[in-house]
mmCIF file of C-alpha atoms and ligand atoms in Angstrom:
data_model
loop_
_atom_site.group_PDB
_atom_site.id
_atom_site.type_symbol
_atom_site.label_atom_id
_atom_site.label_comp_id
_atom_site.label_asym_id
_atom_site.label_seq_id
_atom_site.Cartn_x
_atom_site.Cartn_y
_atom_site.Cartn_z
ATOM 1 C CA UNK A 80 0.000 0.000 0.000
ATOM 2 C CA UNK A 81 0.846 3.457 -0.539
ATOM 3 C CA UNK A 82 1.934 5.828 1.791
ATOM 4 C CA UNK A 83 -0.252 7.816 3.006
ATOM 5 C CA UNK A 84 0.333 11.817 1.838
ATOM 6 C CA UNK A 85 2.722 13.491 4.183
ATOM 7 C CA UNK A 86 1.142 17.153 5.673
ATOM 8 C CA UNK A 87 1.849 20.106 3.476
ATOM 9 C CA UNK A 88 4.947 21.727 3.998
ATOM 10 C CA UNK A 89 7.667 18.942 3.792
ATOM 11 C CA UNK A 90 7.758 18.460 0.492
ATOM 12 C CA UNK A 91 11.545 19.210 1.103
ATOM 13 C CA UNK A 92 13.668 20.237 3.928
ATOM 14 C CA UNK A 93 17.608 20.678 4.138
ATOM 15 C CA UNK A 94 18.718 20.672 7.722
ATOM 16 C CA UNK A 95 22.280 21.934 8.251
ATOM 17 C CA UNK A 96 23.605 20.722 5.139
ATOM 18 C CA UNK A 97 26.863 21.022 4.915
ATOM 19 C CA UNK A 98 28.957 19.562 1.540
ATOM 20 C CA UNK A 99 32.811 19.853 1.478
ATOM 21 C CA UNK A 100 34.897 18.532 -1.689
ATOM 22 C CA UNK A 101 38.789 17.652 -2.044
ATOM 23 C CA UNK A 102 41.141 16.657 0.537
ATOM 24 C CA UNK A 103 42.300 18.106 4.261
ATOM 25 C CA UNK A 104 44.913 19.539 2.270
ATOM 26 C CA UNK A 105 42.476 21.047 -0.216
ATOM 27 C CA UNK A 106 39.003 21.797 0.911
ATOM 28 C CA UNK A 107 36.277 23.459 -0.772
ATOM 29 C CA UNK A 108 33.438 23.976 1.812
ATOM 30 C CA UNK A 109 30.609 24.212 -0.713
ATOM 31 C CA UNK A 110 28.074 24.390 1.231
ATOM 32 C CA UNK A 111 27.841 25.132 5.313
ATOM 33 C CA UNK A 112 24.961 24.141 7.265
ATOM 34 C CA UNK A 113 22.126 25.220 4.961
ATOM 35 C CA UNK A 114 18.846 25.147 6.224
ATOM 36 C CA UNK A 115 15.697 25.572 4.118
ATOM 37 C CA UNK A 116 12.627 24.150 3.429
ATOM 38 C CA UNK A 117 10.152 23.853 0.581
ATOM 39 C CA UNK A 118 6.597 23.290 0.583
ATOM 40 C CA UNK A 119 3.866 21.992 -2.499
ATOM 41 C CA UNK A 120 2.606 24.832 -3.939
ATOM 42 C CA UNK A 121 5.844 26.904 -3.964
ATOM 43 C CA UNK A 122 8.212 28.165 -6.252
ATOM 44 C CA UNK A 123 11.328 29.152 -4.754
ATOM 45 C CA UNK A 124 14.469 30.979 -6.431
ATOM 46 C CA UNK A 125 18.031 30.314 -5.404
ATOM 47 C CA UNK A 126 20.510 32.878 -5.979
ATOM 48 C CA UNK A 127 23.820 33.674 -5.430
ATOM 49 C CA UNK A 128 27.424 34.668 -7.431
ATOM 50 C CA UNK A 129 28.963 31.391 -9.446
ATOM 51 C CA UNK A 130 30.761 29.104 -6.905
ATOM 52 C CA UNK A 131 28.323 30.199 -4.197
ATOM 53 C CA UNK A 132 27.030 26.348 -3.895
ATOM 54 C CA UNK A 133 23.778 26.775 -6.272
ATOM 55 C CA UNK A 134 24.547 23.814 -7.855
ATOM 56 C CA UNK A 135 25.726 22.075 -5.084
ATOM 57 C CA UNK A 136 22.201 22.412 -3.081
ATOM 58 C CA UNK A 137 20.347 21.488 -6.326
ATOM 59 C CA UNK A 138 22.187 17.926 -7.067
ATOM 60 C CA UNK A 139 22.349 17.362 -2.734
ATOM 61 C CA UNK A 140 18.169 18.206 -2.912
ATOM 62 C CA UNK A 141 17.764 15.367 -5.770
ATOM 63 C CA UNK A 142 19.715 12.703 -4.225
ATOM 64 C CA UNK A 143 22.320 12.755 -6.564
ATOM 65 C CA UNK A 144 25.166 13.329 -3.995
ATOM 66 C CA UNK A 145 25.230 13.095 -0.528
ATOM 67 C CA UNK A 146 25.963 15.709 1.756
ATOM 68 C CA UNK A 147 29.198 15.574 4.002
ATOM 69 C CA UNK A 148 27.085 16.605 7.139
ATOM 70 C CA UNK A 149 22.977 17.317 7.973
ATOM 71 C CA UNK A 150 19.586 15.789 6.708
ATOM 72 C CA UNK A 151 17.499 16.156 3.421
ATOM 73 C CA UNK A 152 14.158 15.050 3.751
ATOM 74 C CA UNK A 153 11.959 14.549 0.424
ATOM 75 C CA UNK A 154 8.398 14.561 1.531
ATOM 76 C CA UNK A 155 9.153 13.923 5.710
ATOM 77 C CA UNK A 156 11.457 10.705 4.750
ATOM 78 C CA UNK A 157 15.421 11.210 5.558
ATOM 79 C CA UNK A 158 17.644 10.144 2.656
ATOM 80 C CA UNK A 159 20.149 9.209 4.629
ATOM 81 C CA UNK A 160 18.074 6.423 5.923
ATOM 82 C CA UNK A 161 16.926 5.205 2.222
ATOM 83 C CA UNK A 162 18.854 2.194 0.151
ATOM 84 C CA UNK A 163 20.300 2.943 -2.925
ATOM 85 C CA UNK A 164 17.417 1.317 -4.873
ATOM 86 C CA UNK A 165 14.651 3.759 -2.371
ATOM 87 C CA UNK A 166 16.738 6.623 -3.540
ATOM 88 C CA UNK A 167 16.399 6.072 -7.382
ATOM 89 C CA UNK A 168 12.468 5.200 -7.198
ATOM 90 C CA UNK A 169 12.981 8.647 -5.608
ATOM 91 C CA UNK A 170 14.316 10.013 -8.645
ATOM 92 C CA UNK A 171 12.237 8.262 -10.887
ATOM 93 C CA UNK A 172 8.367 8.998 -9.581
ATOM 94 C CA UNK A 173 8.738 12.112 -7.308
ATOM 95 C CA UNK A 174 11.843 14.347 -8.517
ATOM 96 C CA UNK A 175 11.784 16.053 -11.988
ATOM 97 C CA UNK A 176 15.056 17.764 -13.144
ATOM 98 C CA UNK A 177 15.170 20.469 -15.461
ATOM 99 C CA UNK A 178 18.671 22.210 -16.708
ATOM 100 C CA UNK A 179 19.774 24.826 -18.862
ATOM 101 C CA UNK A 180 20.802 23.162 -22.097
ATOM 102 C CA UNK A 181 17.618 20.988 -22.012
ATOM 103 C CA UNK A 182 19.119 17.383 -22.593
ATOM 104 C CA UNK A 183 16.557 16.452 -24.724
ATOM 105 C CA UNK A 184 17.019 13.439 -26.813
ATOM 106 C CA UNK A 185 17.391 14.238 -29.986
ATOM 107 C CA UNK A 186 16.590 10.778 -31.773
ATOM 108 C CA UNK A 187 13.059 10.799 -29.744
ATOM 109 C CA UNK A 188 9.722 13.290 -30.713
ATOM 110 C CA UNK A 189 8.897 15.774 -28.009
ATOM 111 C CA UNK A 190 6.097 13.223 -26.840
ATOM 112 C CA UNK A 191 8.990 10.179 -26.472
ATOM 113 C CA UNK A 192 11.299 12.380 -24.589
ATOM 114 C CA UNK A 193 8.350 13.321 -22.384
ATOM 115 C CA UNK A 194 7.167 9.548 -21.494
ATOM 116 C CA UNK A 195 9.932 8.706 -21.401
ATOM 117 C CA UNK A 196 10.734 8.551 -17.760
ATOM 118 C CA UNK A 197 7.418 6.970 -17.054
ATOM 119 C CA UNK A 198 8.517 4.046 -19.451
ATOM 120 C CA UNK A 199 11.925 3.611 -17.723
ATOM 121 C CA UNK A 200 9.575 3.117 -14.551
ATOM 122 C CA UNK A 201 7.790 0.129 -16.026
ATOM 123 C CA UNK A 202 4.332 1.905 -17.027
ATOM 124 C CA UNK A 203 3.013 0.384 -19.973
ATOM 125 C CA UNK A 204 4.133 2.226 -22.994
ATOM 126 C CA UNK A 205 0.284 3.207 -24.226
ATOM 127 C CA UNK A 206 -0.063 4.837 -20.480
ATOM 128 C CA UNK A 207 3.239 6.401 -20.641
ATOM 129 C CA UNK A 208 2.489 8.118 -24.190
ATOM 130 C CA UNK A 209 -1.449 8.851 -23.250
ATOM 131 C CA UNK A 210 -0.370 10.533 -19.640
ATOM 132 C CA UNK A 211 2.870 12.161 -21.484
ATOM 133 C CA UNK A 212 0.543 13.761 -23.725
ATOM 134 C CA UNK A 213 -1.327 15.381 -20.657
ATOM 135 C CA UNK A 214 1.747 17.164 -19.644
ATOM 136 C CA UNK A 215 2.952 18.439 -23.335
ATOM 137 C CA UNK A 216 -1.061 19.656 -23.436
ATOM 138 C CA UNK A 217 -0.713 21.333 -20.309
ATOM 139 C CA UNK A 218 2.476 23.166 -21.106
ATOM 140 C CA UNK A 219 0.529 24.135 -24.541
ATOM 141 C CA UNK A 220 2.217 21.467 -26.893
ATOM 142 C CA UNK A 221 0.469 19.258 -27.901
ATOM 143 C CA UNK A 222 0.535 20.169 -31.613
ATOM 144 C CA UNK A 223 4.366 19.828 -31.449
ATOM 145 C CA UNK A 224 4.104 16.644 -30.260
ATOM 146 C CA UNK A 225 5.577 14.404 -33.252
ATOM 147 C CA UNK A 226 8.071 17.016 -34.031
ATOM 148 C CA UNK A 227 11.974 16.395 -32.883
ATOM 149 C CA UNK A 228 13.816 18.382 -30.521
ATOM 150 C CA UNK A 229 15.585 20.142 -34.110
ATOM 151 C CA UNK A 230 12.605 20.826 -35.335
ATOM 152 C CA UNK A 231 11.556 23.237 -32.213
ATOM 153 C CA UNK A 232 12.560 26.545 -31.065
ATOM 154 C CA UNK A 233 14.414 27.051 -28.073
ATOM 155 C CA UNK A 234 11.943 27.692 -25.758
ATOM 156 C CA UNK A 235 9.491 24.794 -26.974
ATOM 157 C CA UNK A 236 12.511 22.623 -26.261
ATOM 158 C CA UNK A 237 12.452 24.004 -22.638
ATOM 159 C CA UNK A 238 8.774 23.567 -22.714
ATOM 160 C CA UNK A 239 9.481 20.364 -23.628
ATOM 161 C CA UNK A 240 11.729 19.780 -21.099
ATOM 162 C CA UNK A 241 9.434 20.924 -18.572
ATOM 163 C CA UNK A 242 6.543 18.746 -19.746
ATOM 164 C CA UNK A 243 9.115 15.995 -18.762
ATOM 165 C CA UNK A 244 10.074 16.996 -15.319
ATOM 166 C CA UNK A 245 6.577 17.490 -14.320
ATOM 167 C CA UNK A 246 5.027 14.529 -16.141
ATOM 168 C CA UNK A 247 2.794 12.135 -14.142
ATOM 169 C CA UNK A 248 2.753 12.452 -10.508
ATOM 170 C CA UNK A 249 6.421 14.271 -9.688
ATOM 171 C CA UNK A 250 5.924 16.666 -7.256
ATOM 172 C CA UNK A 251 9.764 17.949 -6.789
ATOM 173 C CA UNK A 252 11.009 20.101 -9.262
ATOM 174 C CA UNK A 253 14.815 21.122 -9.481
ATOM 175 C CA UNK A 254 15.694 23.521 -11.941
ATOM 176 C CA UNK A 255 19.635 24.651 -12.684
ATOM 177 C CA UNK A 256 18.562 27.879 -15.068
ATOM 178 C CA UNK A 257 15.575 26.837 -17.061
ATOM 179 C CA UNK A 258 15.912 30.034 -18.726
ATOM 180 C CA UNK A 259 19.605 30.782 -19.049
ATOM 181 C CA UNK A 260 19.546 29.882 -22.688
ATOM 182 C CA UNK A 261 16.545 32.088 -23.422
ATOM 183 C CA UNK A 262 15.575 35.763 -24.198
ATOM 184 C CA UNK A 263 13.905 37.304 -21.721
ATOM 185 C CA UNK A 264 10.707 36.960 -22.942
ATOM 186 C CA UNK A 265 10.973 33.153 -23.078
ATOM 187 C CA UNK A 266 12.639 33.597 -19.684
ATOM 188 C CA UNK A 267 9.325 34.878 -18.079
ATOM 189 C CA UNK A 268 6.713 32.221 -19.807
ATOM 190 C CA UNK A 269 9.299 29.334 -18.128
ATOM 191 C CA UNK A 270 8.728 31.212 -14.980
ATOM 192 C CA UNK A 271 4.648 31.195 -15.511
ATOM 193 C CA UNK A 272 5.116 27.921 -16.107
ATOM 194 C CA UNK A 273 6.841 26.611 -13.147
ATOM 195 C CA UNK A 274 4.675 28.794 -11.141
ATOM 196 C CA UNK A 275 1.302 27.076 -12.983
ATOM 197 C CA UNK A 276 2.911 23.614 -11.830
ATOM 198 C CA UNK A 277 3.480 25.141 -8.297
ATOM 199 C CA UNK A 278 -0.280 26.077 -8.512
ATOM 200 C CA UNK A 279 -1.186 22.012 -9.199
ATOM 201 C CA UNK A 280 0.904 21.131 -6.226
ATOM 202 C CA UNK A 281 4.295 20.986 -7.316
ATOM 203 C CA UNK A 282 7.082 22.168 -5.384
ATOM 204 C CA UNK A 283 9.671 23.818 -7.291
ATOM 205 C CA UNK A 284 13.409 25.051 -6.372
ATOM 206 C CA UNK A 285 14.975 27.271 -9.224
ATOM 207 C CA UNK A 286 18.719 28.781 -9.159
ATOM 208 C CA UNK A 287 18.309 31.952 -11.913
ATOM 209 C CA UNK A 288 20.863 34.500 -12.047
ATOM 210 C CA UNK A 289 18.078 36.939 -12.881
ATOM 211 C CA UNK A 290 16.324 39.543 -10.643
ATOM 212 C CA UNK A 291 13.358 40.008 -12.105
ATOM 213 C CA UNK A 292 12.834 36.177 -13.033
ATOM 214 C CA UNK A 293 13.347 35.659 -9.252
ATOM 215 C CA UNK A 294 10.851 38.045 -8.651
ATOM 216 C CA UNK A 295 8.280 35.784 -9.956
ATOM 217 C CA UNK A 296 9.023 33.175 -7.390
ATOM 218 C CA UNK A 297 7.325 33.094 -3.944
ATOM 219 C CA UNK A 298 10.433 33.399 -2.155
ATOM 220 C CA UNK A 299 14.029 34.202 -2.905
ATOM 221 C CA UNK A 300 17.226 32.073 -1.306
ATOM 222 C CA UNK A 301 20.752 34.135 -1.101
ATOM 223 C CA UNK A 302 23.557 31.873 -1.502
ATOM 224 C CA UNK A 303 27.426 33.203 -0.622
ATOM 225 C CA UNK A 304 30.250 31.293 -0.013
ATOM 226 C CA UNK A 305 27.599 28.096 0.816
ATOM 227 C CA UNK A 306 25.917 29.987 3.270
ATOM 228 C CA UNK A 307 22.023 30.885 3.080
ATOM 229 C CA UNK A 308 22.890 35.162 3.224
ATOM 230 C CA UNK A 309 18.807 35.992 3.295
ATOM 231 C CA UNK A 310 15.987 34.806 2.621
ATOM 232 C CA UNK A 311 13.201 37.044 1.376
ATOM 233 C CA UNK A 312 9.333 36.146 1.034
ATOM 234 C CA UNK A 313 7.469 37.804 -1.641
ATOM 235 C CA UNK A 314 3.988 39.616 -0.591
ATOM 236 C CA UNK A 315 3.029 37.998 -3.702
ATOM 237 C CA UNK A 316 4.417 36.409 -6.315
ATOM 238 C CA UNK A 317 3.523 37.573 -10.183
ATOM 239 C CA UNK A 318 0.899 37.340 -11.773
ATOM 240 C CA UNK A 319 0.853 33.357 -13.232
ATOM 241 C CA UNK A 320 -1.898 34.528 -15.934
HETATM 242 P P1 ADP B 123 27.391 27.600 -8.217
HETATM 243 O O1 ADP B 123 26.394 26.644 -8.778
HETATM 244 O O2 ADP B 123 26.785 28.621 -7.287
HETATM 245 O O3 ADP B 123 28.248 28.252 -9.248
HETATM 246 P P2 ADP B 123 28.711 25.209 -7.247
HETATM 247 O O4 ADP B 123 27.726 24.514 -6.385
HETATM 248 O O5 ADP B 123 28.899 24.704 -8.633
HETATM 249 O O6 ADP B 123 28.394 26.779 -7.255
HETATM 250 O O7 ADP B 123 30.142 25.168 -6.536
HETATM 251 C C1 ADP B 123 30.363 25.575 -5.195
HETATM 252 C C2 ADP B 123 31.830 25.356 -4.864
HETATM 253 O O8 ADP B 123 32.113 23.970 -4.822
HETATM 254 C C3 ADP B 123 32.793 25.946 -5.896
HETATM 255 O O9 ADP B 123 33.929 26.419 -5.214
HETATM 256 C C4 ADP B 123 33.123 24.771 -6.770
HETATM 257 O O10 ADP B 123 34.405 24.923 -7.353
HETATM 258 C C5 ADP B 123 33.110 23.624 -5.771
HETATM 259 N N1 ADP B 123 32.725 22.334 -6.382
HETATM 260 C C6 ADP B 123 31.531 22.045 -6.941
HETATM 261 N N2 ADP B 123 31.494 20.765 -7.369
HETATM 262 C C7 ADP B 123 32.722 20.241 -7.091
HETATM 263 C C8 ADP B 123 33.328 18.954 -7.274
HETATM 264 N N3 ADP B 123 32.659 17.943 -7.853
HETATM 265 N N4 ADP B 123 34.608 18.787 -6.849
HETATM 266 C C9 ADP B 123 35.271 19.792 -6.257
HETATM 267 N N5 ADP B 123 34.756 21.012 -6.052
HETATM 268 C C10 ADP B 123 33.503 21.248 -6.454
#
């Protein structure tokens, strides 16, 4: 059986995360003791000069490396208490990744890339294509749906790519610059739509390097040197319309 939802409000939660790389000798602290937390519904911005641990937070939040001290906890369970095998189910039903350059397959139409990862779970491949479909309608593609990743512009490949993270029932979404490849105007419809996904429950972290993208978020994270500098709610964020 299923667990049973956890409450609102620990969709995810770093506690004193700390991540150093190298050696003694050699030691980059990349990130020291960051706490933060992330509830469905919200779209939160991380900021913060290059080599301020942006990254770092976003690959320690999916499960993709493990931090060198402190907790994460995906929807109230503690990864460091999950197998291996726990962790990637993780990955594969409940976190969607998004990044910069896309990493759309290019052999695959938009509507294979985006069922895909319910096929690599084992649902049956007329499910995966019928409830990939939902998602490319939802992010307004569904008449680019045979078309190839070439055969789109840059922001229906981030579209795309979107569609993907969010397709089926993933409720975590991590997102290293959705829009860094952009214009700005293609920059702010990636925001709306992260923010419409936050709307349907989603929970969404987002490092930008731009002010007024973050402004569309709900609240704003200040990375420097690995620490968390401020953190800012918005009275409200933009407009999602
Ligand atoms: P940002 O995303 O804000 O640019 P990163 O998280 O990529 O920052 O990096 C934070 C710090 O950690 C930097 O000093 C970077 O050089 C270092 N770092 C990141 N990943 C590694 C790694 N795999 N090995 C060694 N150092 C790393």
């Amino acid at each position: 059986m299923p667990e049973a939802r956890p409450p609102a409000g620990h969709l995810l939660e770093l506690r004193r995360v700390s991540k150093r790389y190298g050696t003694a000798a050699a030691e980059v602290h990349a990130l020291r003791e960051v706490d933060l937390s992330l509830e469905a519904g919200t779209l939160v911005a991380v900021m913060g000069p290059s080599g301020s641990g942006k990254s770092t937070l976003l690959t320690i939040a999916g499960s993709l490396e493990a931090p060198s001290g402190g907790e994460v906890l995906v929807e109230g369970r503690a990864l460091s208490s999950m197998s291996r095998n726990a962790k990637a189910a993780l990955r594969r039903r409940t976190i969607g990744f998004v990044f910069q350059d896309y990493n759309l397959l290019p052999g695959l139409s938009a509507a294979e890339n985006v069922s895909l990862p319910l096929e690599l779970d084992g649902v049956p491949a007329r499910r995966a294509r019928a409830v990939g479909m939902e998602s490319l309608e939802r992010l307004g593609l569904a008449a680019r749906a045979a078309h190839f990743p070439d055969e789109l512009s840059g922001g229906e490949r981030q579209r795309v790519a979107i569609a993907r993270a969010v397709v089926g029932e993933r409720r975590l979404l991590l997102a290293d610059e959705p829009s860094g490849a952009l214009d700005s105007e293609n920059g702010q419809a990636v925001m709306r739509l992260l923010l419409d996904a936050c709307a349907r429950g989603v929970g969404a972290l987002v490092v930008t390097h731009d002010e007024h993208l973050a402004s569309f978020a709900h609240r704003v994270v200040r990375l420097k040197d690995g620490r968390v500098e401020s953190e800012s709610v918005l009275s409200h964020a933009k407009d999602a319309s």
